[in-house]
mmCIF file of C-alpha atoms in Angstrom:
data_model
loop_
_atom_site.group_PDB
_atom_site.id
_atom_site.type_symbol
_atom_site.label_atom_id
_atom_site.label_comp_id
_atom_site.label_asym_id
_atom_site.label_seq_id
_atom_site.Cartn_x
_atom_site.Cartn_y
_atom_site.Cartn_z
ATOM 1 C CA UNK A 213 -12.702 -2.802 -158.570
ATOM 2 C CA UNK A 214 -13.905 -0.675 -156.144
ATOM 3 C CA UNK A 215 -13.013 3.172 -156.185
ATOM 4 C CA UNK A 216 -11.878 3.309 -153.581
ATOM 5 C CA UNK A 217 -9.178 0.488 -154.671
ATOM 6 C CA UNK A 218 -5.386 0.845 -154.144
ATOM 7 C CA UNK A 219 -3.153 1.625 -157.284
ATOM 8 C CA UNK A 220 0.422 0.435 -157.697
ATOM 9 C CA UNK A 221 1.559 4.348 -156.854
ATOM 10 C CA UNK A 222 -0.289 3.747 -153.130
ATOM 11 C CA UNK A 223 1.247 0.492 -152.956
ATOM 12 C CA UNK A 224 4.423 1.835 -152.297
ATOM 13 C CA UNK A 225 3.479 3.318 -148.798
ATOM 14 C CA UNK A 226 0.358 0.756 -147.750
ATOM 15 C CA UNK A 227 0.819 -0.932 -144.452
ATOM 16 C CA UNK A 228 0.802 -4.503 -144.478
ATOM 17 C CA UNK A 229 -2.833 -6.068 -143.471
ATOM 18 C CA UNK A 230 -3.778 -8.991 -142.324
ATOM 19 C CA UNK A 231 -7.387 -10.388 -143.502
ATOM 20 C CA UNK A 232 -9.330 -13.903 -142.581
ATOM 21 C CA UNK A 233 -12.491 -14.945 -143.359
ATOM 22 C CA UNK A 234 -14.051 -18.384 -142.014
ATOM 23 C CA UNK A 235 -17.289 -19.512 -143.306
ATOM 24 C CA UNK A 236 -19.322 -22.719 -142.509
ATOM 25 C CA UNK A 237 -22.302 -23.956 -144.545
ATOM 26 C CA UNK A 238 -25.028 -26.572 -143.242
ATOM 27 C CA UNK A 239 -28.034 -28.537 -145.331
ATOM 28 C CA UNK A 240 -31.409 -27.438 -143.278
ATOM 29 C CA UNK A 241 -34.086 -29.307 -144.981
ATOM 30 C CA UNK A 242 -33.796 -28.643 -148.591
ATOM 31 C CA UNK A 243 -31.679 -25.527 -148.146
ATOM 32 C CA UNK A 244 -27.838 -24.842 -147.920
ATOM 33 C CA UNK A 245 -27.379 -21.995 -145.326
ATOM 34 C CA UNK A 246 -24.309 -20.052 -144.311
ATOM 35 C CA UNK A 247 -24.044 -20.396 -140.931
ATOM 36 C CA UNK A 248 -20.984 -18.743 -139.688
ATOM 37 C CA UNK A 249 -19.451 -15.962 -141.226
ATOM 38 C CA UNK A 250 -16.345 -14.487 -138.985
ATOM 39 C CA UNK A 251 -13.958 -12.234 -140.521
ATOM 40 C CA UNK A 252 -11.025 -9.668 -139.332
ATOM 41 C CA UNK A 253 -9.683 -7.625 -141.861
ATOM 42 C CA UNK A 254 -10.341 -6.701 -145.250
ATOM 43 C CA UNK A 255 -12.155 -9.610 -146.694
ATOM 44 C CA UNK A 256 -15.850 -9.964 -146.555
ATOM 45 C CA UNK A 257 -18.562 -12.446 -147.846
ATOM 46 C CA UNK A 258 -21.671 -10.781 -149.410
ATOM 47 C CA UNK A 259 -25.513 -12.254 -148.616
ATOM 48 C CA UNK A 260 -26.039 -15.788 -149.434
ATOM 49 C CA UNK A 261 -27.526 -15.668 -152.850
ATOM 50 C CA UNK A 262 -29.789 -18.644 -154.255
ATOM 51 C CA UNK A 263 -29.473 -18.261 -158.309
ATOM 52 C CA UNK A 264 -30.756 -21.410 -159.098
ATOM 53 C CA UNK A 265 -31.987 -23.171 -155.638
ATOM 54 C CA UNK A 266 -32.031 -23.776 -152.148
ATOM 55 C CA UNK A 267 -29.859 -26.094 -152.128
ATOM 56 C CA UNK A 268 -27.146 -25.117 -153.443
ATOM 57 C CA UNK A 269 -25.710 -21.382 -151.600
ATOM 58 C CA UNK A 270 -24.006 -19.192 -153.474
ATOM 59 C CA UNK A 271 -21.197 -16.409 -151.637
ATOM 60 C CA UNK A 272 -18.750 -13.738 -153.457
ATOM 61 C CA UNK A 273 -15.822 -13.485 -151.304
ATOM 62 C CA UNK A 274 -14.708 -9.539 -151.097
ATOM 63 C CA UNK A 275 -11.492 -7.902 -150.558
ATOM 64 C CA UNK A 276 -12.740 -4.306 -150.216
ATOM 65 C CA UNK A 277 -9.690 -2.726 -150.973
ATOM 66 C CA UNK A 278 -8.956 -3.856 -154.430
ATOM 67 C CA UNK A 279 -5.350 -5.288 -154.454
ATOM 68 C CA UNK A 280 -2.955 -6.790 -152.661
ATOM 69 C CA UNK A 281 0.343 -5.635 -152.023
ATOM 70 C CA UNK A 282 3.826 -6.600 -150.357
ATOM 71 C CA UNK A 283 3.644 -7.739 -146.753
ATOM 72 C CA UNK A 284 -0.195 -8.387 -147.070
ATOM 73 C CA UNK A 285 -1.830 -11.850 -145.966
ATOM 74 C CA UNK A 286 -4.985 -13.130 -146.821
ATOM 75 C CA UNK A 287 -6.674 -16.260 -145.435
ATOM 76 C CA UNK A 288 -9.923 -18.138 -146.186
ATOM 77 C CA UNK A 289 -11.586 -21.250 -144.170
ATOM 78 C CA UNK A 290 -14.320 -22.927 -145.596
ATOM 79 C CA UNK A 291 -16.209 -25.835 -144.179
ATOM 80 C CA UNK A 292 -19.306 -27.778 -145.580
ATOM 81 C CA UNK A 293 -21.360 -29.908 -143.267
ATOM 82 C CA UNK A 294 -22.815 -32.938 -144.642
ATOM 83 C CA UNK A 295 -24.958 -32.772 -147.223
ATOM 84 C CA UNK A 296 -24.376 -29.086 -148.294
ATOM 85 C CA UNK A 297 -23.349 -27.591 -151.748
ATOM 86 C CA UNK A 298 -21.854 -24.102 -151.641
ATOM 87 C CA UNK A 299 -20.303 -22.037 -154.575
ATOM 88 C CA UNK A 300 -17.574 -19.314 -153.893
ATOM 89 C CA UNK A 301 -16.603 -16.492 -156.220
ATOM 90 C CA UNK A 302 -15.350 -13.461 -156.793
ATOM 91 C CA UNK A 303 -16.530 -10.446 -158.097
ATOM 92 C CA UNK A 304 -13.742 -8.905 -159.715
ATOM 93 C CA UNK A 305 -10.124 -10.041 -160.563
ATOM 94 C CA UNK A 306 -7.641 -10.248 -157.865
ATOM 95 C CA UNK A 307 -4.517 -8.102 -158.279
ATOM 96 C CA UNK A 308 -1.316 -8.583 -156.621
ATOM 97 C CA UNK A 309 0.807 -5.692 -156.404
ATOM 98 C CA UNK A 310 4.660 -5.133 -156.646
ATOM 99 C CA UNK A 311 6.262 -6.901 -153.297
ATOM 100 C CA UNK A 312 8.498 -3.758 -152.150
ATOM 101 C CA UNK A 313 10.736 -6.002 -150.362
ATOM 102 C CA UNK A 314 8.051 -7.754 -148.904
ATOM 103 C CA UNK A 315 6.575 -10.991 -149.526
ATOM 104 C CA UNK A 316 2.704 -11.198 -149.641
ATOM 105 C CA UNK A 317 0.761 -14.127 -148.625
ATOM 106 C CA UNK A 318 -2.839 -16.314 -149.629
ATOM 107 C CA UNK A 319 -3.644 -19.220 -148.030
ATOM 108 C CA UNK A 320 -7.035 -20.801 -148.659
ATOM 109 C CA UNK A 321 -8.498 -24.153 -146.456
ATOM 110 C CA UNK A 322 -11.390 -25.817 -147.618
ATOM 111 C CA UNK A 323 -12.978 -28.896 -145.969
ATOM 112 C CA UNK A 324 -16.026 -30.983 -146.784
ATOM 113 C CA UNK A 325 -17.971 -33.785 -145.065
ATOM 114 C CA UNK A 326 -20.143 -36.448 -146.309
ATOM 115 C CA UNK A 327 -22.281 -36.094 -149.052
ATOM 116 C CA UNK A 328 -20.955 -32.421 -149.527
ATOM 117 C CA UNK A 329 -20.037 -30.810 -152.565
ATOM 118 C CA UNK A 330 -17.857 -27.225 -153.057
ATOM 119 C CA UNK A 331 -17.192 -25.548 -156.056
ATOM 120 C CA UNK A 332 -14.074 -22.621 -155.658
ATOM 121 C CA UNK A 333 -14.554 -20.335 -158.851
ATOM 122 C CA UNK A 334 -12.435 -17.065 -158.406
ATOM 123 C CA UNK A 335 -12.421 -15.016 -161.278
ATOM 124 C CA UNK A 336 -8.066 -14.891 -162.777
ATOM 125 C CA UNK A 337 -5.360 -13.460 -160.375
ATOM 126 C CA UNK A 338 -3.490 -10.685 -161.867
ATOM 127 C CA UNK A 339 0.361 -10.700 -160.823
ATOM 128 C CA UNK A 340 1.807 -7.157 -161.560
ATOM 129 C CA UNK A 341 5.365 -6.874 -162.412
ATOM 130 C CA UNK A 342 7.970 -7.985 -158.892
ATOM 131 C CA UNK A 343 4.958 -9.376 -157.258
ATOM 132 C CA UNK A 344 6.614 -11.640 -154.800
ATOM 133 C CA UNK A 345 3.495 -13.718 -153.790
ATOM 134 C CA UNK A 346 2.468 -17.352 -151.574
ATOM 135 C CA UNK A 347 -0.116 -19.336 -152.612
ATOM 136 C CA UNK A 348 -1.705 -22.043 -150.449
ATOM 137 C CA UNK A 349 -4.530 -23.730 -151.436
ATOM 138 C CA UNK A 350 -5.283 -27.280 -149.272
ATOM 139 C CA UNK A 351 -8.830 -29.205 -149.878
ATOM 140 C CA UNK A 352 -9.842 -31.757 -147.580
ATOM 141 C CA UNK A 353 -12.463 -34.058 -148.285
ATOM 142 C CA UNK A 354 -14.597 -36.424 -147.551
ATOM 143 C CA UNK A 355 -14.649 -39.829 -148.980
ATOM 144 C CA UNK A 356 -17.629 -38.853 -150.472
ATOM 145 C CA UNK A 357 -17.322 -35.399 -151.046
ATOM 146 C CA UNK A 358 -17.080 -33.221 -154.031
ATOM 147 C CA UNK A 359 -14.788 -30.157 -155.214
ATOM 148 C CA UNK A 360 -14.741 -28.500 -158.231
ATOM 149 C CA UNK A 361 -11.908 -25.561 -158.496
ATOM 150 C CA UNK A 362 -10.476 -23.362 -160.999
ATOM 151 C CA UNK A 363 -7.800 -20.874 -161.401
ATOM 152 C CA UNK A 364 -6.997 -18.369 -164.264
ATOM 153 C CA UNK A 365 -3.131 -16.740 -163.084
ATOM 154 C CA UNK A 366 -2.013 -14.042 -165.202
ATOM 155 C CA UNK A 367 1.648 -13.151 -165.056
ATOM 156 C CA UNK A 368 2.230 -9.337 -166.056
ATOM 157 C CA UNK A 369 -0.469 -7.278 -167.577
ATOM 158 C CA UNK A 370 -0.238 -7.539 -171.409
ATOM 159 C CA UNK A 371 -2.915 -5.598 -172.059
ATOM 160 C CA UNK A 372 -0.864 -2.583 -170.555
ATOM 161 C CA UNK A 373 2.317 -3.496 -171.964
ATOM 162 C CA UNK A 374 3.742 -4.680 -168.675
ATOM 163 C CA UNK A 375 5.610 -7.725 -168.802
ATOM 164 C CA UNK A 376 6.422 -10.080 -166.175
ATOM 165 C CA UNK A 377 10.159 -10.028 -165.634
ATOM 166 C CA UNK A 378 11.149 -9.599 -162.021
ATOM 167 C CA UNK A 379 9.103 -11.402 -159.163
ATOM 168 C CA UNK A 380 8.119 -14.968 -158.124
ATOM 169 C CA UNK A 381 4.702 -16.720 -157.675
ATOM 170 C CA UNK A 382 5.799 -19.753 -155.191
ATOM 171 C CA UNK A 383 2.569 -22.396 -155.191
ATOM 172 C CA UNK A 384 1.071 -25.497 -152.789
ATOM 173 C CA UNK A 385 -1.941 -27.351 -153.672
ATOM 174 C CA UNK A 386 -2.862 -30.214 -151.675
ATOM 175 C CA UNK A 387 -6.550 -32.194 -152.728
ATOM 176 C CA UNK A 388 -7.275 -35.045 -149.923
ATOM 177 C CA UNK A 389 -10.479 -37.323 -150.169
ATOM 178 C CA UNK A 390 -11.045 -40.055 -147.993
ATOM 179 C CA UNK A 391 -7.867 -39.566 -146.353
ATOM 180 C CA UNK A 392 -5.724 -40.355 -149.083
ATOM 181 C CA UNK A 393 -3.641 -37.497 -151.225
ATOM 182 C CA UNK A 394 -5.067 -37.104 -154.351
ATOM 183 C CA UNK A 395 -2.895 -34.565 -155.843
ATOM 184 C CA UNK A 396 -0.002 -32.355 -154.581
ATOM 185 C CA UNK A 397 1.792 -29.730 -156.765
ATOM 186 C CA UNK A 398 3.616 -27.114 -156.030
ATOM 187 C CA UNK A 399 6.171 -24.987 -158.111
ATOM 188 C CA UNK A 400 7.599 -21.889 -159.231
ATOM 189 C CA UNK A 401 6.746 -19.160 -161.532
ATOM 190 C CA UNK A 402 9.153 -16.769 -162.268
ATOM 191 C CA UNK A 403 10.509 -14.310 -165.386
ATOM 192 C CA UNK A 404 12.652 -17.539 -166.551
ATOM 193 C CA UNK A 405 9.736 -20.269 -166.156
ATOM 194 C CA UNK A 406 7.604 -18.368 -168.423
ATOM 195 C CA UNK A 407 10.592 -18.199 -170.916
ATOM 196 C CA UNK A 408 11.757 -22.370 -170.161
ATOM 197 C CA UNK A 409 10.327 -24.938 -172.185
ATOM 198 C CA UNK A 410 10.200 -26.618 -169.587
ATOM 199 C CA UNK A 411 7.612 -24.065 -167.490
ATOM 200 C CA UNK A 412 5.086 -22.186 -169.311
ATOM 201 C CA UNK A 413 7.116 -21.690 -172.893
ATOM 202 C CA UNK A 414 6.796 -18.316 -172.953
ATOM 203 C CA UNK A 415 2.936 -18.250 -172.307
ATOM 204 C CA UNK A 416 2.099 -15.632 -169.867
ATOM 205 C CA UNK A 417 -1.994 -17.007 -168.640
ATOM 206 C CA UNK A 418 -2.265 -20.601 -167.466
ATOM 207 C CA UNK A 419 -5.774 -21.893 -166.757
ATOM 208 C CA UNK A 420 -6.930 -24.765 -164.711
ATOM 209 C CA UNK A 421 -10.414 -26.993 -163.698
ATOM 210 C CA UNK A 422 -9.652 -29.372 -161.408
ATOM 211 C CA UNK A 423 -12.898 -31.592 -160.412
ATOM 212 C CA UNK A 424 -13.055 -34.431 -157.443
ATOM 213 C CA UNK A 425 -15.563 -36.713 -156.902
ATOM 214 C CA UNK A 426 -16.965 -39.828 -159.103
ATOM 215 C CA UNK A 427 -15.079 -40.652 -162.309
ATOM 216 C CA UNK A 428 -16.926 -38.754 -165.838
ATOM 217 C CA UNK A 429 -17.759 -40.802 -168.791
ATOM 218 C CA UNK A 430 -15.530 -41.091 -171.520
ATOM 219 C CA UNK A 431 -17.859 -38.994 -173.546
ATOM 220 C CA UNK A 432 -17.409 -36.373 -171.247
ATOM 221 C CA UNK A 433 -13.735 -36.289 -171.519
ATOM 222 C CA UNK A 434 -14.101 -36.082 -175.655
ATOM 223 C CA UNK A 435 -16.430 -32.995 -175.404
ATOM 224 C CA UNK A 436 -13.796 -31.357 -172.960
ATOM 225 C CA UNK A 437 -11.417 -32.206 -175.158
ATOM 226 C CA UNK A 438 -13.315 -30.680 -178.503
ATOM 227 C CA UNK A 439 -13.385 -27.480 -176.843
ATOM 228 C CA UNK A 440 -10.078 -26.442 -177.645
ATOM 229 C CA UNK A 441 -7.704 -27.315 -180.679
ATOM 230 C CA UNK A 442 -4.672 -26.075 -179.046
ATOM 231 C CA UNK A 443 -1.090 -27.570 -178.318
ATOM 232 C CA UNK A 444 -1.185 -26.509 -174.623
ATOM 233 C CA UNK A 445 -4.752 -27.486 -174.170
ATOM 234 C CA UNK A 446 -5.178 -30.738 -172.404
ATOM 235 C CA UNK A 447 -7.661 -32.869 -170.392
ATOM 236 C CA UNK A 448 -6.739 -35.650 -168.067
ATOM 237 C CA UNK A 449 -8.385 -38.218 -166.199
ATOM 238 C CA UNK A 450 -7.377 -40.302 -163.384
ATOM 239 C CA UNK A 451 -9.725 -42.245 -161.273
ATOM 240 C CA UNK A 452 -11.693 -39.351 -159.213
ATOM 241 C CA UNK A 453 -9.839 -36.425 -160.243
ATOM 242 C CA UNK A 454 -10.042 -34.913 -163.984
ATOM 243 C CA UNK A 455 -7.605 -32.289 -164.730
ATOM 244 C CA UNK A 456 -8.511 -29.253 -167.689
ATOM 245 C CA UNK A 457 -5.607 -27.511 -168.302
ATOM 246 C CA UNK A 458 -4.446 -24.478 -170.952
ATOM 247 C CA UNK A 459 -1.471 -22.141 -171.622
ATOM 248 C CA UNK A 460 -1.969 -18.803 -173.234
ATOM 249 C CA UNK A 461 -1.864 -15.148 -173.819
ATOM 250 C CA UNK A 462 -5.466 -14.353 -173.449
ATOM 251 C CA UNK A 463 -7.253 -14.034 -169.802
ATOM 252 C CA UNK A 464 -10.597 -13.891 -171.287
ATOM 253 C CA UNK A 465 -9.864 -16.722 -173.448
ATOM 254 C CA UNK A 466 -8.899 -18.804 -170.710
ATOM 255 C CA UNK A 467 -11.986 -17.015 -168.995
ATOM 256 C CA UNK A 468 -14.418 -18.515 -171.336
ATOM 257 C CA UNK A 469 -12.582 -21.710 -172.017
ATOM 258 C CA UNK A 470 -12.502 -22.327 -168.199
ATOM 259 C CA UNK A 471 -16.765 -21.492 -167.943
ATOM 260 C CA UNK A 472 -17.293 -23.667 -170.920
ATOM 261 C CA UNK A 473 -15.344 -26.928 -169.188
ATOM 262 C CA UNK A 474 -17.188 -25.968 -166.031
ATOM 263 C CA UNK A 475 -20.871 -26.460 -167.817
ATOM 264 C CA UNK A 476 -19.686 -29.517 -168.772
ATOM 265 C CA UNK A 477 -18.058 -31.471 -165.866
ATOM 266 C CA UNK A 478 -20.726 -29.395 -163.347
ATOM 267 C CA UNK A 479 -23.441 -31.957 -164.527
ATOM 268 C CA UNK A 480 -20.845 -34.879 -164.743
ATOM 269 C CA UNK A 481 -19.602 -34.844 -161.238
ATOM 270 C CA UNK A 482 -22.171 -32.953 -159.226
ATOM 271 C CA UNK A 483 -25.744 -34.319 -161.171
ATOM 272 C CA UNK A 484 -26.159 -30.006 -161.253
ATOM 273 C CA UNK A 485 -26.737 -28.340 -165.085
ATOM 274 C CA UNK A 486 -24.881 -24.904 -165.433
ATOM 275 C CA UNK A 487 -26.213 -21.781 -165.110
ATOM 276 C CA UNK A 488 -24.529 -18.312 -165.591
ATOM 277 C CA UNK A 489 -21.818 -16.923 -163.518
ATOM 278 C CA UNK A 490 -23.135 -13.355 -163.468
ATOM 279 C CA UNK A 491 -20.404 -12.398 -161.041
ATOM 280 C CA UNK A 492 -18.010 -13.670 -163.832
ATOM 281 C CA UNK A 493 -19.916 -11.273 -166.425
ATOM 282 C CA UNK A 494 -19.816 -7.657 -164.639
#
């Protein structure tokens, strides 16, 4: 976090921003560029960055000041021409601050053509006791086209002592390929869905990889699936979408467990090995 970061105490008298950021990437040659990078507000992209090769661009995707509060809205565009493979990531967790009355608002739209590939990686998303927050993530692909996404949401901070028992987390995620819906959820997450059986059973982190694009192996799915001995660790497959889920206590448990299912679909869907995630290491 930046020092300049807003506490929970500043919250309380913050004006409400508003923040987009649109970014396009394009395949020159052997090289994925960024080619438009438009924002308003506070929310930034740093330098491309080329960790492992020209092909494949990597961004971190800045909110200068630190945290989110009531009222705020963020928004993200993304496109990939055809042909390009981009990573996005964050360098820092984001934290969503009590809503003081007001609701505060993310919506993120990613889109990629033919032959394209995207992986989303944000590091986990930190609600803070009566956050009252909308999430909208929507991915729109091409019949071709691959996405690789992950979240990490933590509900409280138990680290601090600070429980989650006033606020709601209200969720949409749409994945399209080809046209056709490929998955849809959307739900709830509030003091009494953490406590339900029937929501997160009184787990207070809940982790997820979802990857798009040609079916894995089955071998694949056993190694996922040997990374974990956990009753609310699971893996699922379903034509062109594979599903790595886990419910917990522990954000850098779900941390790791999420990087270690990433190195192994990464090379299973996009033909790419892993490499570190320093951004995911600072």
């Amino acid at each position: 976090m930046p020092a300049h970061a807003l506490s929970p105490a500043h919250a309380a008298v913050h004006p409400a921003w508003r923040a987009q950021l649109t970014l396009a990437f394009t395949r020159d040659s052997d090289t994925t560029r960024l080619t438009r990078r438009e924002h308003s507000g506070p929310l930034r992209v740093q330098k491309p960055l080329y960790p492992e090769d020209p092909a494949i661009c990597h961004a971190i995707v800045v909110h200068p000041p630190g945290g989110v509060v009531g009222g705020d809205e963020l928004a993200v565009d993304a496109h990939l021409n055809a042909g390009a493979h981009a990573l996005l990531t964050s360098p820092g967790a984001a934290k969503w601050y009590r809503a003081n009355g007001r609701v505060s608002r993310q919506r993120i739209a990613l889109s990629v053509d033919a032959g394209a590939a995207l992986e989303w990686l944000p590091q986990e998303t930190i609600f803070f006791n009566d956050a009252h927050v909308e999430l909208d993530h929507h991915v729109t692909l091409a019949a071709d086209a691959s996405y690789l996404g992950c979240e990490i949401l933590c509900l409280g901070r138990r680290a601090s002592g600070e429980a989650f028992t006033k606020g709601r987390i209200n969720q949409r995620t749409s994945v399209r390929r080809g046209g056709r819906l490929l998955w849809w959820e959307q739900g709830t997450l509030a003091a009494d869905t953490i406590a339900s059986p029937l929501g997160l059973n009184g787990h207070t982190v809940s982790a997820m990889l979802l990857a798009v694009g040609k079916p894995v192996a089955a071998d694949t799915v056993a190694a996922l699936r040997a990374l974990a001995d956990h009753p609310c660790y699971g893996v699922t497959q379903m034509k062109h979408v594979l599903c790595v889920r886990w419910l917990g206590h522990d954000s850098e448990a779900a941390r790791e467990l999420m990087l270690a299912a990433w190195r192994i679909v990464r090379p299973a869907v996009l033909g790419r090995a892993a490499i570190d995630l320093r951004s995911w290491r600072t």
